[in-house]
Tab-separated table of C-alpha atoms in Angstrom:
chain	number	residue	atom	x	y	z
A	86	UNK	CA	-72.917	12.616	-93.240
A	87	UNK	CA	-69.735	14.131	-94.665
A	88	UNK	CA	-66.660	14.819	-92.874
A	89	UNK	CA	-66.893	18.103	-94.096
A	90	UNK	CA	-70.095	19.014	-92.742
A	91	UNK	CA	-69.068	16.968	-89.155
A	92	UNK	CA	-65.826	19.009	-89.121
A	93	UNK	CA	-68.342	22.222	-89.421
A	94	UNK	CA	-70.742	21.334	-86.612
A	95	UNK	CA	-67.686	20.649	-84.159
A	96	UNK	CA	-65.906	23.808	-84.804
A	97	UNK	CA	-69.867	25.578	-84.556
A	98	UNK	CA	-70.777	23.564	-81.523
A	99	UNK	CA	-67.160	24.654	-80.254
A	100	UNK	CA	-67.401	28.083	-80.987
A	101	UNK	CA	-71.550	28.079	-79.286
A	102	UNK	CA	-69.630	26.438	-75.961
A	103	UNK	CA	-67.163	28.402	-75.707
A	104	UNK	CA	-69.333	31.659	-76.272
A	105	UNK	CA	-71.700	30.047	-73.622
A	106	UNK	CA	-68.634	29.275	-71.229
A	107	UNK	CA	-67.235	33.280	-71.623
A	108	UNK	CA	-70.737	34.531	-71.532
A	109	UNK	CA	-70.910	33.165	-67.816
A	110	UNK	CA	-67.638	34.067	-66.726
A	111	UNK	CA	-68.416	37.459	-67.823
A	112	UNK	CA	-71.893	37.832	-66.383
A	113	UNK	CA	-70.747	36.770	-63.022
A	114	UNK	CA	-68.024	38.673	-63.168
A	115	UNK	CA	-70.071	41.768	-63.601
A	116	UNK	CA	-72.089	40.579	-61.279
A	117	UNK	CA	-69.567	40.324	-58.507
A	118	UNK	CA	-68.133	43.907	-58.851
A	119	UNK	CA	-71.883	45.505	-58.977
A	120	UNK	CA	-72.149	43.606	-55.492
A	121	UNK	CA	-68.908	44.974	-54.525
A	122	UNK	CA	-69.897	48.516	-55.467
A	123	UNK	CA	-72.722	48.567	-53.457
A	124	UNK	CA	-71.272	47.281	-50.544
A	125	UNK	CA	-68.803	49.226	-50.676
A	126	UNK	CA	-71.449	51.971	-50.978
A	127	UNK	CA	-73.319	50.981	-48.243
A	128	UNK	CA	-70.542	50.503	-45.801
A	129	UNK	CA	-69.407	53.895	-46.406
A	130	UNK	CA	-72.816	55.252	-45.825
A	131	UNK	CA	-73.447	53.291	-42.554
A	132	UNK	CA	-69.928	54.405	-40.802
A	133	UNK	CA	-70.434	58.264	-42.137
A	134	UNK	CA	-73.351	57.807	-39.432
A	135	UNK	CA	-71.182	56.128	-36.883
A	136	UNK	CA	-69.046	59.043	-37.228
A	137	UNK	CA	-71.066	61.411	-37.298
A	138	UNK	CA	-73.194	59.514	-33.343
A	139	UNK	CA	-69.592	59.552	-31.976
A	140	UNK	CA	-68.390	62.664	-33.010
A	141	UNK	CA	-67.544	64.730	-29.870
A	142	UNK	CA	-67.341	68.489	-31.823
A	143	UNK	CA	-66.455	71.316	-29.112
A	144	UNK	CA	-69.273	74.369	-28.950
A	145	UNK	CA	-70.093	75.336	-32.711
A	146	UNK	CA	-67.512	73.109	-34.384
A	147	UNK	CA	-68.425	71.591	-37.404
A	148	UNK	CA	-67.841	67.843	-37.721
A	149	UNK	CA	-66.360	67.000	-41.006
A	150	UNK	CA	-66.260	63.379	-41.290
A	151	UNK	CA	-63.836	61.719	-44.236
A	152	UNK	CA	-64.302	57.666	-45.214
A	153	UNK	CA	-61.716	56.479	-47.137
A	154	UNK	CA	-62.006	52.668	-48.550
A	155	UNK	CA	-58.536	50.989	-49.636
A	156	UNK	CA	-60.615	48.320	-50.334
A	157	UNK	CA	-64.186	46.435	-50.184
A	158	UNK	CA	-62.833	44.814	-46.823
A	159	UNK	CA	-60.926	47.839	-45.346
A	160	UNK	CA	-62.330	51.378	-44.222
A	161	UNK	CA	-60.618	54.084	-42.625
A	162	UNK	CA	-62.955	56.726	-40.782
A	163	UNK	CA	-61.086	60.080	-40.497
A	164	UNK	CA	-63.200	63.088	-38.152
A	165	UNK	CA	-61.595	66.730	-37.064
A	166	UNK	CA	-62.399	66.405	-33.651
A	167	UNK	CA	-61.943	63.647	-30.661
A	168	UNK	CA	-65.053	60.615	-30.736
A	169	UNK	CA	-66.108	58.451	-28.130
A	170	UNK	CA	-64.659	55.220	-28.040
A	171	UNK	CA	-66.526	53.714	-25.780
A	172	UNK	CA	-69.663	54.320	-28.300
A	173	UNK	CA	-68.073	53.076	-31.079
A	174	UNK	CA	-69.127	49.367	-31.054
A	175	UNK	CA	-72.188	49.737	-30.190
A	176	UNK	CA	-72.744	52.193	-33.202
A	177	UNK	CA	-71.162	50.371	-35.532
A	178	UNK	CA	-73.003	46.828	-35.030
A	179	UNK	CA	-76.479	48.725	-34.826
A	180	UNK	CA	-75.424	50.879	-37.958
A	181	UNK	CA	-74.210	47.812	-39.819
A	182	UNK	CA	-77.339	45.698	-39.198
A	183	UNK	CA	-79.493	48.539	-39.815
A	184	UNK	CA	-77.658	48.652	-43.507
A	185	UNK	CA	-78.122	44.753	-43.589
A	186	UNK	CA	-74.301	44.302	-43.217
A	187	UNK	CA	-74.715	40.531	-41.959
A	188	UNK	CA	-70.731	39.969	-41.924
A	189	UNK	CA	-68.446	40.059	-39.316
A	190	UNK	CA	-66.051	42.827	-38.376
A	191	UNK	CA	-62.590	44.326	-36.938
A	192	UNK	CA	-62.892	47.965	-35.801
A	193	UNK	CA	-59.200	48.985	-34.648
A	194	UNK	CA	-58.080	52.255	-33.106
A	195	UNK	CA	-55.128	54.618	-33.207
A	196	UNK	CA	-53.171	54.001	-29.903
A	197	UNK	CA	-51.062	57.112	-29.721
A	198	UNK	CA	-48.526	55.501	-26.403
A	199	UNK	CA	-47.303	52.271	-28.627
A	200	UNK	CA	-48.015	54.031	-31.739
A	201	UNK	CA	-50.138	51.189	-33.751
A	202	UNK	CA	-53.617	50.633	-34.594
A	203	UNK	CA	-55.183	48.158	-31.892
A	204	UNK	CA	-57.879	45.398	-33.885
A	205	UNK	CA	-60.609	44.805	-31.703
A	206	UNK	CA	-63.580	42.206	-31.721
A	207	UNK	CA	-66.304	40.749	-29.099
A	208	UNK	CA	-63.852	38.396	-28.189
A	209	UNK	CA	-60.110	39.474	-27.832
A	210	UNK	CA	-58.227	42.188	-28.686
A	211	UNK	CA	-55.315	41.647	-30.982
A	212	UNK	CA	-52.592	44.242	-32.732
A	213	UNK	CA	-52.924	43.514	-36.440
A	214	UNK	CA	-49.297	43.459	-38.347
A	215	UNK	CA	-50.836	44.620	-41.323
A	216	UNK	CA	-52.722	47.891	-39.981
A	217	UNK	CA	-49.898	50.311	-40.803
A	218	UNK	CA	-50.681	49.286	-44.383
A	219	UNK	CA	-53.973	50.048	-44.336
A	220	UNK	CA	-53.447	53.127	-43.237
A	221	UNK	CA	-53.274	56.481	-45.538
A	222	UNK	CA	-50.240	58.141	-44.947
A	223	UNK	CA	-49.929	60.925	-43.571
A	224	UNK	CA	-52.705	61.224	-40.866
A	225	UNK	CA	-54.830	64.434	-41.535
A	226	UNK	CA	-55.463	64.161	-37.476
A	227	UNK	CA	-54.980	61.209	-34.747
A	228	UNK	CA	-58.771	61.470	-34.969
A	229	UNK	CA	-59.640	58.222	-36.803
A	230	UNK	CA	-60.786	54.476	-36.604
A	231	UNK	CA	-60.790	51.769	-39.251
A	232	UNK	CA	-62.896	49.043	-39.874
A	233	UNK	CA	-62.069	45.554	-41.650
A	234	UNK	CA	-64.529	42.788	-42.887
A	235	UNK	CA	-62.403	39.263	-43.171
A	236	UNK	CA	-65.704	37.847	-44.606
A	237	UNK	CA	-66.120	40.220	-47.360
A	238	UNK	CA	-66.075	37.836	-50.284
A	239	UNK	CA	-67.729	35.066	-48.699
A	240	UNK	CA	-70.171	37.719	-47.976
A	241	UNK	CA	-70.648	38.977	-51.502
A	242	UNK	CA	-70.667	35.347	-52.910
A	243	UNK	CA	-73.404	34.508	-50.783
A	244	UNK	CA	-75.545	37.177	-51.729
A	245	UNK	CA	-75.022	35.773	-55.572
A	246	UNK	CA	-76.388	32.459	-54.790
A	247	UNK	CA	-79.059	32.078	-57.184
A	248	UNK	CA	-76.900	33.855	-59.742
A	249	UNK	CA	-74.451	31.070	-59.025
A	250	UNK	CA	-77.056	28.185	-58.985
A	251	UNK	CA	-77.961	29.359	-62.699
A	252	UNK	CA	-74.697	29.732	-63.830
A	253	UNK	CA	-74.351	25.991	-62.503
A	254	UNK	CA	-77.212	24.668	-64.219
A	255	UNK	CA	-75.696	26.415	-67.410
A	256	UNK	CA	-72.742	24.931	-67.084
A	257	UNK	CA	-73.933	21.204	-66.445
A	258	UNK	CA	-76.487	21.642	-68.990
A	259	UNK	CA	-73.294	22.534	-71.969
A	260	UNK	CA	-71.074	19.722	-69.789
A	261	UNK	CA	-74.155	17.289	-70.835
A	262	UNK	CA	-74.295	18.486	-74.456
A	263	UNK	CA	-70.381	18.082	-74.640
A	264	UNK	CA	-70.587	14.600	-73.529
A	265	UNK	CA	-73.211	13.925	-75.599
A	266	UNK	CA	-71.759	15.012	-78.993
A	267	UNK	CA	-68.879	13.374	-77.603
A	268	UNK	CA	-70.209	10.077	-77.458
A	269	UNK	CA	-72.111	10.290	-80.564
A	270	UNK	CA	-68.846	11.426	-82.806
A	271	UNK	CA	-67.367	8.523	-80.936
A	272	UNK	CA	-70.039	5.822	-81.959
A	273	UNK	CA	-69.954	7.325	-85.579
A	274	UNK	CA	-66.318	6.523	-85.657
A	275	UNK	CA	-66.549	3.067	-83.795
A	276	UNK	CA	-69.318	2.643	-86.753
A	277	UNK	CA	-66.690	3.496	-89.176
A	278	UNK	CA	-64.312	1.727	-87.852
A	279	UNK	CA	-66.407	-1.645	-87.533
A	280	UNK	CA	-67.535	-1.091	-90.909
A	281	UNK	CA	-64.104	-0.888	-92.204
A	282	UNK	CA	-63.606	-4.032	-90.463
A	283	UNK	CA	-66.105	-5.800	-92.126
A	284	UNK	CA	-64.624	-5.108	-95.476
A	285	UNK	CA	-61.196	-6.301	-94.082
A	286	UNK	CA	-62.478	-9.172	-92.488
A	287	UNK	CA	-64.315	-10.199	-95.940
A	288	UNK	CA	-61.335	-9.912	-97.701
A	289	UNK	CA	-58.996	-11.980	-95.105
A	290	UNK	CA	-61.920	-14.931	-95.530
A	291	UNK	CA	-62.139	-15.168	-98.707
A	292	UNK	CA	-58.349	-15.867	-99.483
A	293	UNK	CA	-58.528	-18.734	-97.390
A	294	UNK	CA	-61.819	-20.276	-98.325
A	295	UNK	CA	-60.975	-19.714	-102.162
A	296	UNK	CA	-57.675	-21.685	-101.675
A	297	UNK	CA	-59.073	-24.366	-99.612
A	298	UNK	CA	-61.874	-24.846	-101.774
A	299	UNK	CA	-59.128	-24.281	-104.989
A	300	UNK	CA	-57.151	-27.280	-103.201
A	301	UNK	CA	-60.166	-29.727	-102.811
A	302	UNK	CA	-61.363	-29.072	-106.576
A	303	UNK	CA	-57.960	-30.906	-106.995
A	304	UNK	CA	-57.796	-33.187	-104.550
A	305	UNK	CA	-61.033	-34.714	-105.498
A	306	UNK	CA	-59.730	-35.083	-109.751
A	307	UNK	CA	-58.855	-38.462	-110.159
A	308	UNK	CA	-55.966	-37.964	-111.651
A	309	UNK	CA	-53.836	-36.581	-108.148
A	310	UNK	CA	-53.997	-40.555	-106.972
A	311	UNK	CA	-51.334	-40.709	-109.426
A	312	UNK	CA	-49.361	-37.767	-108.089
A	313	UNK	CA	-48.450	-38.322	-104.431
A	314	UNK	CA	-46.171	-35.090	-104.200
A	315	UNK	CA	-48.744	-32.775	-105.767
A	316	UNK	CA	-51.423	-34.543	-103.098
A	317	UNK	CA	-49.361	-33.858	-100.207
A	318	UNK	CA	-48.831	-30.194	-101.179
A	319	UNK	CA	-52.289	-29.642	-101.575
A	320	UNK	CA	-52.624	-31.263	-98.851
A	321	UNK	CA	-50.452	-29.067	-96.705
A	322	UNK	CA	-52.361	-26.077	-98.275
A	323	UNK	CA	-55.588	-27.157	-96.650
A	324	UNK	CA	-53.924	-27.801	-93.616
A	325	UNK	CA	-52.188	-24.094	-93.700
A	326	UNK	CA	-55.152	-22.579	-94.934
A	327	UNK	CA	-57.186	-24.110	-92.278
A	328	UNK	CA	-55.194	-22.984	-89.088
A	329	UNK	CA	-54.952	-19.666	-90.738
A	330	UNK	CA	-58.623	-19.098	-90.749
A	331	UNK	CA	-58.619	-20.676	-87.108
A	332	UNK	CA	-56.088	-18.215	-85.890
A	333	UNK	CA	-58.207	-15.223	-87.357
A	334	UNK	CA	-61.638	-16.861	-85.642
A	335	UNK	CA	-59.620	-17.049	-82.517
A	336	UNK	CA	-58.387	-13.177	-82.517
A	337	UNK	CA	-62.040	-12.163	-83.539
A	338	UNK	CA	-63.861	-14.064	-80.686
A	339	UNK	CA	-60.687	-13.277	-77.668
A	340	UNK	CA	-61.393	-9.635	-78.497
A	341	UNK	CA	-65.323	-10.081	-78.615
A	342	UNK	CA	-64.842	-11.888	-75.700
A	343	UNK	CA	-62.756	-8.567	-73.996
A	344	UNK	CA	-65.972	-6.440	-74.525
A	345	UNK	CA	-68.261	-8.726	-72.401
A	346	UNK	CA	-68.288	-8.632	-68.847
A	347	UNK	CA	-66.401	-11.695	-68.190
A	348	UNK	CA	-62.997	-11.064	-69.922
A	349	UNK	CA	-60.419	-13.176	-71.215
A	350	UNK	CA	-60.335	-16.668	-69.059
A	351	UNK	CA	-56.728	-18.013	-68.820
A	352	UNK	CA	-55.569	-21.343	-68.532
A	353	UNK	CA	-51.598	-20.798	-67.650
A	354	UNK	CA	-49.086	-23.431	-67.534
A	355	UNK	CA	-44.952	-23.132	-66.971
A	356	UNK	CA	-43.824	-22.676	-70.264
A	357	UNK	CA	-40.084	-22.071	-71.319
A	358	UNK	CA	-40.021	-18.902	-73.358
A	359	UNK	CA	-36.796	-19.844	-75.061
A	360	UNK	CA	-38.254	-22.928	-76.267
A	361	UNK	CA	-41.178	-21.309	-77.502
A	362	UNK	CA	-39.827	-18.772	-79.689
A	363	UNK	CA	-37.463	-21.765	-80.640
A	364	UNK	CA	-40.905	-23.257	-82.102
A	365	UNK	CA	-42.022	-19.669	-83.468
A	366	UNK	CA	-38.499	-19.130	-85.588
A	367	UNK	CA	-39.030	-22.952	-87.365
A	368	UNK	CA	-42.193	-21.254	-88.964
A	369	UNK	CA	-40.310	-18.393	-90.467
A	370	UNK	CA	-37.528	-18.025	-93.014
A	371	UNK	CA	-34.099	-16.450	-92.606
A	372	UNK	CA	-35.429	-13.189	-91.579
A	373	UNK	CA	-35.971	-13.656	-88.155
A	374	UNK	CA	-32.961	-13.377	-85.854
A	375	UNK	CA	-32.814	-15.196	-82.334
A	376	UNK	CA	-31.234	-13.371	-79.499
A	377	UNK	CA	-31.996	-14.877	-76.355
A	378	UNK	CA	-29.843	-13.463	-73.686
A	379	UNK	CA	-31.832	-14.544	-70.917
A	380	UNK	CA	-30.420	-16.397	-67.884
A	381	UNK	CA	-34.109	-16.922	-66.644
A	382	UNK	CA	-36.552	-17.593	-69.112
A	383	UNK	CA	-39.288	-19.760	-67.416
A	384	UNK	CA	-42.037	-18.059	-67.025
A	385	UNK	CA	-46.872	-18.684	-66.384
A	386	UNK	CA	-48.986	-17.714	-69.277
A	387	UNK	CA	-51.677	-19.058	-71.269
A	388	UNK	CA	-49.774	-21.022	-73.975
A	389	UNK	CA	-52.282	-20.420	-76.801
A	390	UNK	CA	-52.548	-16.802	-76.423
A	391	UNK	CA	-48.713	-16.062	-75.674
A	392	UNK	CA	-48.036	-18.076	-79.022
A	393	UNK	CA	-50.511	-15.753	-80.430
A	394	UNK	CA	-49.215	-12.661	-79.098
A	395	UNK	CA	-45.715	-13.365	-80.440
A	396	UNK	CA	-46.770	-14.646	-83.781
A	397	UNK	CA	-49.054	-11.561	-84.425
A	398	UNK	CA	-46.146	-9.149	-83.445
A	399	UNK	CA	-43.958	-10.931	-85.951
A	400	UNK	CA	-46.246	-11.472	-88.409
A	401	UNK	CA	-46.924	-7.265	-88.039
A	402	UNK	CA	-43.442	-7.085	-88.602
A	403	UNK	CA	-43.130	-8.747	-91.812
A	404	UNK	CA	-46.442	-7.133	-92.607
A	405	UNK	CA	-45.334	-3.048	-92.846
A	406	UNK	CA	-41.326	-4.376	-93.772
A	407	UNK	CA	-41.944	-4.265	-97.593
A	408	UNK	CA	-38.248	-4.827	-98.968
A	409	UNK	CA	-35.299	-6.884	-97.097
A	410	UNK	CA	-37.490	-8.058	-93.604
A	411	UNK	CA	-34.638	-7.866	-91.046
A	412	UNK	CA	-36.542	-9.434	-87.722
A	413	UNK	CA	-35.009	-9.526	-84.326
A	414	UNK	CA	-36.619	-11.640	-81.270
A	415	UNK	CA	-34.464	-10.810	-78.059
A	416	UNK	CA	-34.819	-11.668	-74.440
A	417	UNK	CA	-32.661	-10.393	-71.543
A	418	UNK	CA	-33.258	-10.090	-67.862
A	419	UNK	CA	-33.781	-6.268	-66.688
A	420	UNK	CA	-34.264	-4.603	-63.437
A	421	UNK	CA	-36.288	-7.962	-62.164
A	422	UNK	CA	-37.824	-8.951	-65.343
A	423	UNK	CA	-37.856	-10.530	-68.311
A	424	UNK	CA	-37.865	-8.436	-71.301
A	425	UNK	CA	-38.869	-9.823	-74.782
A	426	UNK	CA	-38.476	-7.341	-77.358
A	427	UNK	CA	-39.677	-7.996	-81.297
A	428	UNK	CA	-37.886	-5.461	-83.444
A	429	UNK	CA	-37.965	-4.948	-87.444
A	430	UNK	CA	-36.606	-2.353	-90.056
A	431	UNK	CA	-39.762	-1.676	-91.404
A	432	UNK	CA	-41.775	2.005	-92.512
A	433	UNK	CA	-42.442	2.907	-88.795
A	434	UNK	CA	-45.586	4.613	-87.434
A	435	UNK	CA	-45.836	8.034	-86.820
A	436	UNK	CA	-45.722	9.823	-83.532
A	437	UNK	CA	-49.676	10.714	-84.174
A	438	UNK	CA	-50.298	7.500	-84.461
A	439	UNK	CA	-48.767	5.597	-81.472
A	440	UNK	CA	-51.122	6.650	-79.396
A	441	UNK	CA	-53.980	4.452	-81.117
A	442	UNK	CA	-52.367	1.139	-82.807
A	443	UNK	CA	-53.546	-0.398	-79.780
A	444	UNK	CA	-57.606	0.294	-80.263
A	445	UNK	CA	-59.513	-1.958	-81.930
A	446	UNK	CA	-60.022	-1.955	-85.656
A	447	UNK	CA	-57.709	0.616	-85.830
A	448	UNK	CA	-55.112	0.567	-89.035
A	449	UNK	CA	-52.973	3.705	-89.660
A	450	UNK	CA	-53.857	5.711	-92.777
A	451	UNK	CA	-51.246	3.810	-95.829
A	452	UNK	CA	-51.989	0.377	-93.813
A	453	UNK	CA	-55.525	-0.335	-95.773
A	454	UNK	CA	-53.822	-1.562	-98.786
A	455	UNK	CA	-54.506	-5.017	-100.126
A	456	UNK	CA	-51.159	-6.049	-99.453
A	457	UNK	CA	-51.364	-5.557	-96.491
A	458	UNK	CA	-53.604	-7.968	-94.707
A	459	UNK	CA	-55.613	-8.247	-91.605
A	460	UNK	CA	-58.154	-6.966	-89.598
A	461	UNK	CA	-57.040	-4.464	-87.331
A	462	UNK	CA	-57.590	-6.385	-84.545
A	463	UNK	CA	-53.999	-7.702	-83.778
A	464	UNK	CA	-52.576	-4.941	-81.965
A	465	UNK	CA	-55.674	-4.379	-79.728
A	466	UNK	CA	-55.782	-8.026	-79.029
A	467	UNK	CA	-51.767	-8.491	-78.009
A	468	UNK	CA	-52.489	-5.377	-75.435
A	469	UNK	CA	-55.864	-7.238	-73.671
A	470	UNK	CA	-53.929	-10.634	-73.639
A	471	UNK	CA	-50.511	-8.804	-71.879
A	472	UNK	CA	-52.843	-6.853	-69.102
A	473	UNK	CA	-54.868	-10.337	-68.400
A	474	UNK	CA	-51.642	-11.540	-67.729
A	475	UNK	CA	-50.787	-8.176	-65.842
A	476	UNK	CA	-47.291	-7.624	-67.652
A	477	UNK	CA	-46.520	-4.683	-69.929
A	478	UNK	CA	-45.881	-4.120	-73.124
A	479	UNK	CA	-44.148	-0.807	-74.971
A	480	UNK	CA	-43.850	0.604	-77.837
A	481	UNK	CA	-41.001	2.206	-79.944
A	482	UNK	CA	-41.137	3.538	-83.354
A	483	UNK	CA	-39.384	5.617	-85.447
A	484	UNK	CA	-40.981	7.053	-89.367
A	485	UNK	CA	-38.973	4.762	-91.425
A	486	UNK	CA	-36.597	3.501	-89.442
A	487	UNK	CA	-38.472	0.524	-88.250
A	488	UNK	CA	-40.807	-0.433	-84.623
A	489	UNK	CA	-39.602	-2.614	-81.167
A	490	UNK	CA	-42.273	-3.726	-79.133
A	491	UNK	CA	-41.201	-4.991	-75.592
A	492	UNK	CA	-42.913	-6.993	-73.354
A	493	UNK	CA	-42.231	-6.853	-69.583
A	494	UNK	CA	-43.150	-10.083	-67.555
A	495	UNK	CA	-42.171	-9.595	-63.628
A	496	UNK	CA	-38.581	-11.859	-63.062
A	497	UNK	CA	-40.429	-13.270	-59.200
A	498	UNK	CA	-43.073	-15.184	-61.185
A	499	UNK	CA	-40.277	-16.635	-63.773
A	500	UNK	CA	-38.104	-17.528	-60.807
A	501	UNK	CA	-40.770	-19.362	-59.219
A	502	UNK	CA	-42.003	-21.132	-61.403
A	503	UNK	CA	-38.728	-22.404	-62.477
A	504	UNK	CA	-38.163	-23.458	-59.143
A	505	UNK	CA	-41.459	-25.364	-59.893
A	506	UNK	CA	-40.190	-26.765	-62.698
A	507	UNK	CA	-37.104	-27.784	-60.927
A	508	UNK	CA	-39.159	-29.831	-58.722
A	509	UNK	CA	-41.667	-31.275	-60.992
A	510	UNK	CA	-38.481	-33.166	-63.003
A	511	UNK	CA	-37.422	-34.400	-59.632
């Protein structure tokens, strides 16, 4: 399928989602305030007939009854003439459950000698700090009560309880098709990705198999009896050729390896990371600067796969530095560790694409060229060898300016094991 046509679908499937996502908010939105309305229309209703039950009018005096909601949860019942208070809870509770008001309730009254509206309820009476805001001011009359539901929303939201169990299945239901396009964009780019891999991985073979097959055609002439330095280079090709190819089996299987459910298996040994890249610099030409700084160098890892991890950040050095390779390999000892940093001058990575050098069969767009080799596979390998070794590594890089990579290796396993060391030569 085109990227075009993928790029459509997500921004569709985004747009659908979204539309489904504000669709529900909206619905149960609505749905909450209808609720609201009518409870706050039943409420009034149901205390303009508590009013009215404990209304004491004098002879022929009309009862004029005023119910004034400052909100869903508070009421304030205003009459013209004196009630009975006495009546008042009964009222209200059989008024309430008669209007299928199933929530519970303050009813508070105007006391005239301290002046503030006293909150009552079955259990205890209390004097509510917030009353006097409740409270219309001024007072038409002292005749008045008010009522307050604390449960009001939990109330409304439980009478929307199918309305929310749809709206849940809704939402799982477009969770699950996220996930799933997810995952299947995903696999189309791991496809990609592996298939681009392929082709790489073709490419790095056949160099090596061509040349070692170029170098037998002449070692098996006759004639190269009779040239012992021409032998011995081709010779040495074979040889070069050979561990190349063995080094590239070796990253392909560690990182196959990864992917399984038993991981990378170490074998480490004491090793003296100053000797090492010691070993590491003979390989390479003037390019690559030493700088080891370190007072405390010994340190446990997996020899084979530390020498890899070093040669493949080097070696991805010298790859992306086109003109004048400039390589530095520090150590030093920081904050309880030992830090060994590989740092070139080459064309950088991008900020957008730091995040992903270390996936697998990842290359940054510009790194496909045929001059630049390799499989992808490097970076994602040097990250799964440093956490099976449970160090650290970290990246710095600046758009043509060049990249550091440092690796962190805790200082109390280097000092102990060269206090093994110590004792081993003894």
């Amino acid at each position: 399928m085109p990227r075009t046509t993928i790029r459509i679908w997500i921004a569709l499937s985004a747009l659908l989602i979204t539309g489904i996502v504000l669709t529900q908010i909206y619905w149960m939105r609505n749905e909450y305030e209808l609720q609201e309305r009518q409870f706050l229309h039943t409420v009034t209703k149901a205390l303009h007939k508590v009013a009215s039950r404990v209304a004491q009018p004098e002879k022929d005096s009309p009862v004029d009854v005023q119910v004034i909601a400052h909100s869903p949860a508070d009421y304030l019942v205003n009459l013209n003439v004196p009630f009975d208070s006495q009546k008042l809870n009964l009222h209200l509770d059989s008024e309430l459950a008669l209007h299928q008001i199933q929530t519970p309730f303050y009813y508070g009254l105007y006391n005239t000698r301290v002046r503030q509206i006293i909150y009552q309820d079955p259990n205890q009476q209390t004097t509510d700090p917030l009353s006097e805001s409740r409270v219309v001011k001024p007072i038409p009359s002292p005749y008045y009560f008010v009522v307050h539901f604390p449960g009001q929303v939990r109330y409304l939201t439980q009478q929307m309880d199918f309305e929310i169990l749809l709206s849940t299945i809704v939402l799982l239901l477009t969770a699950f098709f996220v996930y799933f396009f997810y995952g299947l964009f995903r696999q189309k780019s791991r496809t990609e990705e592996q298939r681009e891999f392929m082709s790489n991985m073709t490419h790095e073979l056949q160099t090596p198999i061509a040349s070692i097959r170029l170098a037998a055609d002449i070692l098996l002439s006759p004639k190269i009896i009779e040239q012992p330095e021409r032998m011995r280079k081709y010779v040495r090709m074979v040889q070069e050729e050979t561990m190349r190819l063995q080094q590239q089996v070796e990253t392909v299987l560690t990182v196959a390896r990864t992917e399984d459910s038993n991981g990378i298996k170490l074998h480490p040994i004491c090793i003296d990371m100053h000797e090492l890249l010691y070993h590491l610099a003979e390989r390479h030409g003037d390019y690559l600067h030493l700088e080891l700084d370190a007072q405390h160098a010994i340190i446990q890892a997996d020899r084979m796969h530390l020498v890899n991890v070093i040669g493949n950040l080097v070696d991805n050095a010298l790859k992306y530095t086109p003109k004048n390779p400039l390589i530095r390999l520090t150590t030093h000892n920081e904050n309880g560790q030992l830090v060994v940093m590989v740092q070139d001058n080459g064309i950088g990575i991008a900020p957008e694409h730091q995040p992903h050098i270390f996936d697998a069969y990842y290359r940054a767009p510009g790194a496909n060229a045929q001059s630049v080799k390799g499989f992808g596979l490097g970076l994602s390998y040097v990250q799964k060898i440093i956490k099976a070794h449970h160090w650290k590594i970290t990246l710095h890089s600046t758009l043509g300016q060049g990249t550091s990579f440092r690796i962190r290796i805790p200082q109390h396993t280097a000092h102990a094991q060269k206090e093994i060391r110590v004792k081993s030569e003894e």
